[in-house]
XYZ file of C-alpha atoms in Angstrom:
674
model
C 73.077 103.015 117.345
C 76.039 102.224 115.972
C 76.499 99.941 112.646
C 79.351 97.651 114.501
C 82.611 97.098 111.965
C 85.756 95.901 114.486
C 81.955 102.641 116.635
C 76.264 101.223 117.856
C 65.651 95.841 118.744
C 62.256 92.508 118.412
C 55.698 85.697 116.257
C 53.788 85.079 114.230
C 51.396 85.986 116.778
C 50.899 89.220 116.497
C 48.834 89.555 119.954
C 48.173 92.484 121.922
C 50.223 94.116 124.346
C 47.838 97.247 124.542
C 46.779 98.903 128.266
C 43.781 99.236 129.668
C 42.286 102.702 128.721
C 43.708 104.103 131.986
C 47.199 103.279 133.414
C 48.666 104.346 136.184
C 51.769 105.609 134.222
C 51.608 107.422 131.879
C 53.860 106.598 128.425
C 52.935 109.614 126.585
C 53.420 112.158 128.812
C 51.648 116.045 128.202
C 53.885 118.139 130.524
C 56.693 117.380 128.294
C 55.510 117.882 125.308
C 54.761 121.384 123.689
C 51.330 121.513 122.958
C 51.026 125.003 121.407
C 53.494 123.843 119.168
C 51.857 122.388 115.683
C 53.477 118.662 115.209
C 53.583 119.921 111.242
C 56.000 123.476 112.166
C 58.245 121.909 114.661
C 57.558 118.002 115.116
C 60.784 118.122 117.351
C 59.404 120.756 119.782
C 56.087 119.330 120.013
C 56.983 116.153 121.483
C 59.380 116.854 123.184
C 59.152 120.754 124.056
C 58.752 121.518 127.327
C 61.064 118.023 128.472
C 63.610 119.755 127.126
C 62.944 122.941 129.371
C 62.437 120.978 131.862
C 65.623 119.083 132.182
C 68.730 121.600 131.128
C 72.135 119.404 130.773
C 73.608 118.676 134.282
C 77.287 120.313 135.247
C 78.854 116.827 134.366
C 77.426 116.197 131.308
C 78.373 117.196 127.337
C 74.546 116.934 126.269
C 71.241 115.121 128.126
C 68.604 113.574 126.206
C 66.993 109.937 126.845
C 69.905 107.976 126.130
C 72.168 110.028 128.945
C 69.295 109.397 131.213
C 69.204 105.934 130.590
C 73.087 105.294 130.839
C 72.893 107.288 134.303
C 70.783 104.731 135.455
C 72.421 102.174 134.324
C 75.497 103.936 136.391
C 74.201 104.099 139.321
C 72.525 100.116 138.723
C 75.904 99.211 137.927
C 77.334 100.884 141.440
C 75.542 99.608 143.156
C 76.512 96.208 142.365
C 80.062 97.270 142.778
C 79.212 98.614 145.730
C 77.552 95.045 146.855
C 80.890 93.753 145.598
C 82.888 95.659 147.925
C 81.504 94.002 151.326
C 81.179 90.562 149.937
C 83.333 87.545 150.873
C 83.743 86.086 147.478
C 86.240 83.886 147.038
C 89.353 84.682 145.255
C 88.667 84.264 141.323
C 85.172 84.640 141.241
C 83.428 86.862 139.230
C 82.136 89.155 142.342
C 85.993 88.898 143.508
C 87.464 89.457 140.185
C 84.893 92.432 139.922
C 85.983 93.451 143.807
C 89.330 93.959 143.526
C 89.238 96.185 139.806
C 86.724 99.022 141.254
C 88.215 98.655 144.529
C 91.629 99.863 143.032
C 90.380 102.111 140.258
C 88.896 103.565 143.529
C 91.766 103.496 145.680
C 92.370 107.709 145.282
C 95.350 107.380 148.304
C 97.194 105.189 146.726
C 97.138 106.558 143.121
C 98.161 110.388 144.763
C 100.570 108.806 146.468
C 102.315 107.016 143.362
C 102.083 110.263 141.117
C 103.645 109.302 137.650
C 105.997 106.435 139.275
C 103.692 103.290 137.701
C 104.547 105.203 134.037
C 108.524 105.223 134.637
C 109.735 102.324 133.680
C 108.091 102.606 130.310
C 109.343 106.580 130.128
C 112.883 105.683 130.424
C 112.590 102.576 127.838
C 111.048 105.592 125.652
C 114.718 107.722 127.030
C 116.781 104.956 125.880
C 116.679 105.035 122.207
C 119.422 105.558 119.977
C 117.886 104.211 116.788
C 115.308 104.504 113.885
C 114.980 101.174 113.863
C 114.445 101.165 117.490
C 111.222 103.108 117.444
C 109.095 100.588 115.461
C 110.305 97.849 118.162
C 108.920 100.091 120.968
C 105.686 100.930 119.285
C 105.323 97.044 119.242
C 106.153 96.712 122.472
C 103.727 99.906 123.881
C 100.814 97.995 121.758
C 101.581 94.325 123.286
C 102.520 96.004 126.843
C 99.567 97.300 126.815
C 101.239 101.001 127.055
C 98.961 102.616 124.026
C 98.936 102.261 120.268
C 101.013 104.913 118.484
C 100.978 105.494 114.650
C 98.726 103.374 113.523
C 96.089 100.589 114.272
C 96.414 97.062 113.940
C 93.745 94.173 114.684
C 92.864 90.926 113.889
C 89.257 90.555 112.151
C 87.381 89.097 109.556
C 88.492 89.426 105.720
C 85.363 91.122 104.426
C 85.247 89.489 101.184
C 86.317 85.642 103.071
C 84.840 86.195 106.499
C 85.055 82.441 107.478
C 88.922 83.503 107.798
C 90.552 85.842 110.663
C 92.776 88.486 109.557
C 95.746 90.931 110.358
C 94.432 94.416 109.819
C 96.692 97.772 109.640
C 94.535 101.435 109.935
C 95.557 104.614 109.844
C 95.929 106.200 113.247
C 98.392 108.290 114.917
C 96.859 111.600 115.850
C 95.062 112.968 118.793
C 92.747 115.268 118.507
C 89.214 113.650 117.497
C 88.712 114.759 113.453
C 92.126 115.335 111.113
C 89.840 118.030 110.066
C 90.946 119.954 112.876
C 94.208 119.568 112.033
C 94.011 120.737 108.430
C 91.455 123.528 109.467
C 91.929 127.638 110.446
C 88.893 128.575 111.061
C 88.228 130.377 115.099
C 86.896 126.956 116.721
C 89.844 124.893 114.779
C 92.589 126.824 116.123
C 91.002 127.502 119.658
C 91.150 123.477 119.840
C 94.845 123.616 118.722
C 95.984 126.187 120.785
C 94.167 124.290 123.947
C 95.740 120.410 122.785
C 99.115 122.338 122.718
C 98.710 123.199 126.274
C 97.344 119.903 126.910
C 100.794 118.626 125.788
C 102.875 120.800 127.548
C 101.215 120.143 130.674
C 101.606 116.687 131.190
C 105.089 116.992 130.180
C 105.743 119.183 132.668
C 104.513 117.203 135.268
C 106.918 114.716 134.602
C 109.985 117.283 135.393
C 110.251 118.552 131.830
C 111.065 122.387 131.997
C 108.258 124.875 130.895
C 109.991 126.327 127.671
C 111.134 122.217 126.528
C 107.721 121.698 127.336
C 106.291 124.181 125.108
C 108.669 123.018 122.113
C 108.006 119.334 122.453
C 103.958 121.087 121.995
C 104.897 121.957 119.163
C 106.855 119.312 117.303
C 104.206 116.996 118.952
C 101.305 119.147 116.917
C 103.103 119.543 113.802
C 104.261 115.472 113.396
C 100.328 114.515 113.909
C 99.376 117.310 111.555
C 101.825 115.401 109.144
C 99.966 112.211 110.148
C 96.757 113.901 109.429
C 97.686 115.228 106.247
C 98.036 111.317 105.083
C 94.608 109.537 106.490
C 91.418 109.283 104.508
C 88.583 111.612 105.597
C 85.565 109.938 107.622
C 83.998 110.130 104.134
C 85.964 108.203 102.283
C 86.556 105.538 105.629
C 83.075 104.416 104.999
C 83.782 102.986 101.355
C 84.613 99.327 102.495
C 86.120 98.436 98.521
C 88.129 101.723 99.292
C 88.996 100.358 102.664
C 89.833 96.571 101.427
C 92.990 96.306 99.915
C 94.574 92.759 100.286
C 98.265 93.080 99.774
C 100.857 90.217 99.961
C 102.610 90.154 103.558
C 106.210 90.685 101.058
C 104.991 93.113 98.900
C 103.344 95.149 101.697
C 106.848 95.352 103.689
C 108.729 96.073 100.272
C 106.972 98.892 100.079
C 107.125 100.198 103.789
C 110.381 98.568 104.140
C 110.993 101.123 107.931
C 108.586 99.251 109.875
C 110.105 96.221 109.350
C 106.947 94.425 109.438
C 108.430 90.530 109.909
C 110.384 91.678 112.905
C 107.578 93.985 113.685
C 105.235 90.679 113.623
C 107.864 88.990 115.388
C 107.469 91.679 118.940
C 103.857 91.073 118.804
C 103.915 87.786 119.922
C 103.235 86.412 116.524
C 104.612 85.006 113.163
C 104.106 86.796 109.594
C 101.101 86.383 108.111
C 100.577 85.916 104.381
C 99.079 88.749 103.368
C 97.413 91.867 105.250
C 94.136 94.349 105.470
C 95.297 97.424 104.743
C 92.359 99.957 105.134
C 94.845 102.734 103.758
C 98.174 102.407 101.481
C 99.220 105.721 101.137
C 98.953 106.204 104.849
C 101.436 103.795 105.678
C 103.825 105.174 102.606
C 103.775 108.378 103.905
C 104.571 107.469 107.286
C 107.431 105.074 106.142
C 108.647 108.173 104.115
C 108.145 110.022 107.958
C 110.605 107.292 109.747
C 113.146 107.930 107.776
C 113.159 111.608 107.731
C 111.863 111.556 111.223
C 114.727 112.296 113.956
C 115.120 110.212 116.209
C 114.755 113.062 119.090
C 111.301 113.267 117.480
C 109.895 110.338 117.634
C 110.453 109.529 121.577
C 109.158 113.209 122.055
C 105.935 111.388 120.197
C 106.275 107.578 122.463
C 106.500 110.135 125.194
C 103.116 111.832 124.684
C 102.004 108.367 123.503
C 102.373 107.285 126.618
C 101.486 110.158 128.879
C 98.233 110.595 126.600
C 97.623 107.470 127.182
C 97.716 106.986 130.843
C 97.095 110.317 132.165
C 93.288 108.597 133.330
C 94.859 106.320 135.245
C 97.139 108.326 137.840
C 97.347 111.386 139.981
C 94.542 113.762 139.640
C 97.249 116.519 137.896
C 97.130 114.800 135.117
C 93.218 113.261 135.359
C 92.650 116.891 135.866
C 94.987 117.991 132.437
C 92.656 115.509 130.311
C 89.367 117.119 131.400
C 90.843 120.740 130.805
C 91.074 119.832 127.737
C 88.435 118.020 126.706
C 86.177 120.653 127.387
C 87.592 123.238 125.218
C 85.950 120.096 122.741
C 83.264 119.374 124.869
C 82.013 122.836 126.640
C 81.798 119.927 129.832
C 80.895 121.899 132.690
C 82.496 120.103 135.791
C 84.271 116.666 135.860
C 81.852 113.562 135.999
C 82.474 111.530 139.753
C 85.000 109.387 140.630
C 82.120 106.872 140.851
C 80.769 107.275 137.631
C 83.396 107.517 135.336
C 85.319 103.615 137.464
C 82.062 102.263 137.409
C 81.450 103.006 133.363
C 85.657 102.360 132.950
C 84.600 98.621 134.830
C 82.190 97.738 132.387
C 84.863 98.741 129.510
C 87.665 96.774 130.695
C 86.340 93.387 132.037
C 82.154 94.003 130.693
C 81.261 90.131 130.459
C 82.287 90.093 134.291
C 79.825 92.840 135.417
C 77.714 91.994 133.252
C 77.216 88.964 134.644
C 76.224 90.465 138.114
C 74.166 93.276 136.137
C 71.574 91.023 134.156
C 71.267 88.850 137.373
C 69.647 91.884 138.873
C 68.122 93.614 136.260
C 66.874 91.812 133.525
C 63.879 90.129 133.364
C 63.867 87.199 131.833
C 60.120 88.611 130.171
C 61.748 90.804 128.820
C 64.263 88.846 126.582
C 60.677 86.623 125.571
C 59.274 89.962 124.863
C 62.214 91.467 122.852
C 61.890 87.991 120.263
C 58.659 88.336 119.600
C 58.975 91.977 118.542
C 62.183 90.745 115.960
C 60.635 88.370 114.356
C 57.266 91.061 114.029
C 59.820 93.091 112.770
C 61.471 90.775 110.133
C 58.141 89.491 109.067
C 57.197 92.938 108.079
C 60.458 93.923 106.572
C 59.127 90.816 104.492
C 56.485 92.231 103.025
C 57.835 95.524 102.561
C 61.077 94.441 99.953
C 58.576 92.013 98.665
C 56.396 94.813 97.235
C 59.261 97.606 96.355
C 57.903 99.035 93.058
C 61.765 99.940 92.284
C 63.778 96.699 92.855
C 63.382 93.318 90.257
C 62.146 90.092 91.798
C 65.792 88.934 91.061
C 67.614 91.486 93.355
C 64.058 90.712 96.159
C 65.040 87.669 96.548
C 68.859 88.256 97.504
C 67.788 91.406 99.771
C 65.542 88.645 101.398
C 67.695 85.780 101.864
C 70.400 88.659 103.531
C 67.224 89.661 106.027
C 66.043 85.240 106.661
C 69.930 84.977 107.653
C 69.668 87.736 110.295
C 70.877 86.251 113.586
C 69.042 88.836 116.737
C 71.399 88.618 119.525
C 69.577 89.908 123.125
C 70.178 90.390 126.658
C 73.453 89.368 126.917
C 75.911 86.408 125.858
C 75.099 82.649 125.459
C 78.285 81.877 126.132
C 80.077 84.677 128.986
C 83.647 85.718 127.938
C 85.451 84.520 131.373
C 88.989 86.778 130.952
C 91.161 84.225 131.622
C 94.970 84.719 132.298
C 93.924 88.693 133.358
C 95.760 89.354 136.519
C 93.645 91.776 138.729
C 94.889 93.092 141.976
C 92.339 95.580 144.518
C 95.338 97.231 145.302
C 97.325 98.393 141.153
C 94.889 100.271 139.421
C 97.522 101.615 136.863
C 98.969 98.091 136.697
C 95.498 96.254 135.875
C 94.810 98.694 133.237
C 98.409 97.631 131.794
C 97.422 94.048 132.561
C 93.883 94.932 131.380
C 95.208 96.140 127.597
C 98.218 93.625 127.302
C 95.323 90.684 127.921
C 92.737 91.551 125.344
C 95.930 92.395 122.620
C 96.924 89.214 123.009
C 93.553 87.329 123.139
C 93.038 89.693 119.706
C 96.575 88.254 118.425
C 95.670 85.155 119.453
C 92.892 84.837 117.239
C 94.887 84.705 114.266
C 94.250 81.228 111.681
C 91.689 80.045 114.455
C 87.562 80.128 112.963
C 85.357 82.943 113.862
C 83.767 82.980 117.199
C 80.095 84.315 116.234
C 78.718 84.142 119.543
C 80.567 86.852 120.715
C 79.137 90.189 121.297
C 80.653 94.262 120.630
C 78.784 95.665 123.781
C 78.660 94.784 127.380
C 75.511 93.955 128.716
C 74.767 97.288 130.646
C 75.261 99.208 126.938
C 72.573 101.862 126.218
C 72.813 101.054 122.276
C 72.255 98.130 119.731
C 74.556 97.407 116.519
C 74.711 95.638 113.184
C 77.377 94.081 112.390
C 77.662 93.561 107.974
C 80.627 91.165 108.126
C 78.466 89.015 110.784
C 75.303 89.812 109.986
C 73.765 89.920 113.525
C 71.867 92.601 114.914
C 72.359 93.136 118.591
C 70.218 94.878 121.501
C 71.944 94.566 125.222
C 69.727 94.033 128.297
C 71.139 98.570 128.909
C 68.616 99.566 126.520
C 65.547 97.347 126.810
C 64.040 99.854 129.215
C 61.774 102.993 128.862
C 61.123 104.894 126.825
C 62.801 101.984 124.689
C 60.905 99.882 125.757
C 58.597 98.267 128.768
C 57.103 94.773 128.333
C 53.977 95.846 130.727
C 53.853 98.752 127.372
C 50.922 98.871 125.033
C 52.587 98.357 121.611
C 52.568 102.156 120.774
C 54.762 102.896 122.854
C 56.940 99.179 122.025
C 56.807 100.157 118.417
C 57.547 103.328 117.724
C 60.632 103.259 120.965
C 62.274 99.838 119.947
C 60.759 98.751 117.360
C 62.021 101.485 115.115
C 65.431 100.588 116.588
C 65.806 97.002 115.532
C 63.973 98.143 112.274
C 66.791 100.601 112.259
C 70.017 97.775 112.927
C 68.201 96.044 110.178
C 67.963 98.722 107.477
C 71.799 99.237 108.380
C 71.765 95.329 106.500
C 70.756 97.725 103.518
C 72.583 100.856 103.908
C 74.477 102.902 101.720
C 77.287 100.872 103.232
C 75.493 97.509 104.688
C 73.883 96.840 101.562
C 77.017 96.153 100.135
C 78.172 92.738 101.569
C 75.587 89.474 101.221
C 73.426 87.264 103.091
C 76.885 85.670 104.560
C 78.266 89.055 105.505
C 80.720 88.628 102.673
C 82.105 92.081 100.996
C 80.072 91.344 97.321
C 77.808 92.632 94.904
C 74.070 90.904 95.398
C 72.054 93.780 92.979
C 71.764 94.805 89.304
C 72.999 96.976 88.006
C 69.728 98.969 87.401
C 68.486 98.575 91.163
C 71.955 99.756 92.228
C 71.354 102.970 90.297
C 68.012 103.540 91.809
C 68.551 102.837 94.896
C 71.878 105.364 95.120
C 69.328 107.877 93.127
C 66.732 106.811 96.207
C 69.637 107.378 98.828
C 70.963 110.945 97.234
C 67.961 112.533 98.387
C 68.231 111.650 101.544
C 71.642 113.812 101.758
C 70.199 116.301 100.296
C 67.457 116.527 102.711
C 69.761 116.313 105.584
C 72.463 118.607 103.929
C 69.581 121.352 104.603
C 69.552 120.933 108.006
C 71.538 123.448 110.002
C 72.649 123.651 114.329
C 73.597 126.761 115.943
C 73.137 128.278 112.972
C 74.910 128.123 110.013
C 76.482 124.672 110.356
C 75.094 122.260 107.791
C 74.692 118.710 109.276
C 76.841 115.883 106.547
C 74.403 113.785 104.438
C 77.133 111.557 103.028
C 78.810 111.108 106.562
C 75.623 110.415 108.134
C 73.653 108.924 105.356
C 74.322 105.298 106.710
C 72.599 105.894 109.836
C 69.396 108.296 107.971
C 68.921 105.073 106.159
C 68.481 102.980 109.360
C 65.949 105.632 110.522
C 63.863 106.022 107.770
C 63.630 102.352 107.010
C 63.518 100.913 110.879
C 60.409 103.624 111.485
C 58.793 102.556 108.519
C 59.049 98.712 109.328
C 58.179 99.021 112.869
C 55.233 100.756 110.994
C 54.375 97.988 109.651
C 54.501 95.690 112.548
C 52.085 98.273 114.514
C 49.702 98.284 112.136
C 49.233 93.828 111.841
C 48.829 93.953 116.101
C 45.386 94.660 117.747
C 45.757 98.035 118.803
C 47.483 99.115 115.294
C 44.190 98.012 113.450
C 42.123 99.555 116.518
C 40.749 104.014 116.240
C 40.492 104.092 120.147
C 42.258 106.911 122.305
C 44.677 106.613 125.273
C 45.070 109.664 127.050
C 43.495 111.521 124.120
C 45.640 109.946 121.737
C 45.315 107.869 118.847
C 47.569 104.266 118.039
C 49.380 106.372 115.504
C 49.785 109.498 117.263
C 51.174 107.499 120.481
C 53.739 105.577 117.968
C 55.266 108.595 116.576
C 55.507 110.411 119.889
C 56.740 107.484 121.080
C 59.657 107.884 118.848
C 59.799 111.220 118.822
C 60.140 111.032 122.883
C 63.312 108.506 122.354
C 65.773 111.223 120.131
C 65.015 114.045 122.849
C 67.186 116.262 124.357
C 70.371 118.495 124.024
C 74.052 119.057 123.464
C 76.278 122.097 124.668
C 77.534 124.287 121.738
C 81.066 123.065 121.888
C 79.952 118.861 122.139
C 77.567 119.569 119.389
C 79.534 121.165 116.811
C 82.183 119.043 117.289
C 79.631 115.712 116.676
C 78.365 117.689 113.166
C 81.872 116.858 112.346
C 82.472 113.477 113.548
C 79.805 111.697 114.713
C 77.678 109.647 111.404
C 74.453 110.221 113.221
C 71.900 113.481 113.032
C 71.444 115.708 115.552
C 68.801 114.309 118.060
C 65.784 117.104 116.731
C 66.500 116.028 113.402
C 65.633 112.073 113.816
C 62.812 113.003 114.818
C 61.956 114.428 112.020
C 64.374 113.354 109.559
C 62.215 109.974 109.041
C 58.297 110.979 109.583
C 58.192 113.569 107.793
C 58.850 110.939 104.565
C 55.636 109.059 105.901
C 52.046 109.129 105.170
C 50.733 108.351 108.369
C 52.826 110.870 109.825
C 50.552 113.416 108.430
C 47.757 111.326 108.652
C 47.615 111.032 112.220
C 49.209 114.586 112.719
C 46.588 116.037 110.224
C 49.890 118.162 108.280
C 49.083 119.929 105.648
C 50.296 122.379 102.671
C 51.685 125.547 104.219
C 52.921 123.375 107.549
C 56.704 124.361 107.619
C 57.808 120.523 107.680
C 55.310 119.401 105.162
C 56.368 117.504 101.792
C 54.118 116.990 99.048
C 53.455 113.254 98.507
C 55.810 112.078 95.428
C 58.566 114.054 97.187
C 58.459 111.961 100.016
C 61.807 109.731 100.113
C 60.811 106.553 100.775
C 64.133 104.010 100.134
C 62.547 100.321 102.344
């Protein structure tokens, strides 16, 4: 799940949808479990051991589990839709025709191979013509505006966190290529291996456009050293999690005076807009450092850097040698054995670029109205359970409880797909020009975003497309969002018994709700404004409880020695802990939740926790696991399975977990936050 900042499910009618004692489909399949394992020793192994054993990671994947299975299913569903559009006689300009044209161009390998790197030749010439340092920033602006790349820094127009009804330009650190800034700064064996592979990748792309091997190698070293300086200027991932530390509203003229090499007034003009009164800057010191770099670094170095940004941004959309070079480098980071088939990459790309065109076709074919109705019921039930839990908290004052409840009541749920579809008006799509389609989409997206300056906030907007297997919470919108793609088994099935749905999608709904009250989300009020609503004592108590969760997850390791970062993953771990508790309480209000009857030999509580466990089943390649432990704010799947249940009395009772079992925690040590 993701918490959305731009990183990402459920009536007072608590009726039971329980199945009869016998069901043709086993929602909890014993053959997927390791019944030899003791739940209290390793609940992840007990609930999913045989499934993991029977489901090795496919060669085209870097990890394999429930999310990946559903994404694979959705890839094939989308493929079916896309292939149907190819044979349709849809009118020019229709949703079907535009989707068909985009996918046709993406799959036209013959034309793509024939063109080689000629689609970027004009850009290469443009960069090569730069003579003065002032032209470097001008070129950066041109590349963004034309969809050619986003060098040096991050930029977008979004809600002001302290005035959420206003949209303002926001500038963030950037300019690096590796997954994390620490990969430039560390000298352990894994980091050094990635650094060398990175340099090889850079040199390969330069040679593919005709640069001599010696010069290409020199370019690679130049780029690595420049990006290392950028990495040194960046804040860490942990620092970036603090919404106050990254909220720096600066008067435009003052910011321009501190960073004159950027010539921001001219840069915004090159962006296609006028200079604003103020800007939000997430990392002011980064821009001051880069300003110095712009002054001191030779223009030839910047030309090499801009060429690299063009190459890396376009490599996946050019001929096969460029695509292969990109994959070869990513293999070092991920461990992936073979490249994902082109149809799957291009169907995913279609979803990523024109997701709300494709999404209309996906929803019409694969999303059933009854699923939305059932989800609305689940959301209502989860909200009621959360309300009761907040009212019963023994560590929070009445004053803060009222503010927390006000925020809970203000949550806006979005389920399945947008009420109003984005139509991408003005975006030109050709069935024969893949790279140009990508450039057009990049330019269109940039223009659409920058046009939001001064406009009202669009609260109907979605941050994910309907086929996406994920969900998110947005603190500035105070909304929880569940695309149609995740509303499938094992997360959700409208025909399943309540234990399955509450343990699956119910826990996901609760997770997203809990993001509104995690270490970061809790700093935003009911309106989405970054503003403290806690008493001093309550905030201290909250932080003390979250610190216990940090310590719990710090103790978990993967690949023998790599520790989970409890602070980096804190928000997601609070989401899991709160979400599972809320889902369980909501489940206990249902008829099945109150029943002692069994289905397939499992009690209702056992089915609830097993449903939760199978949602997170899966495994990762060692390279991917090592990368995720450094970059992913989510804990590894096996620890998500056990991290929340070990703090819940109901789990101990359901599986008769006792002192002496490896996962046992004394009742007074079980962490309770929400």
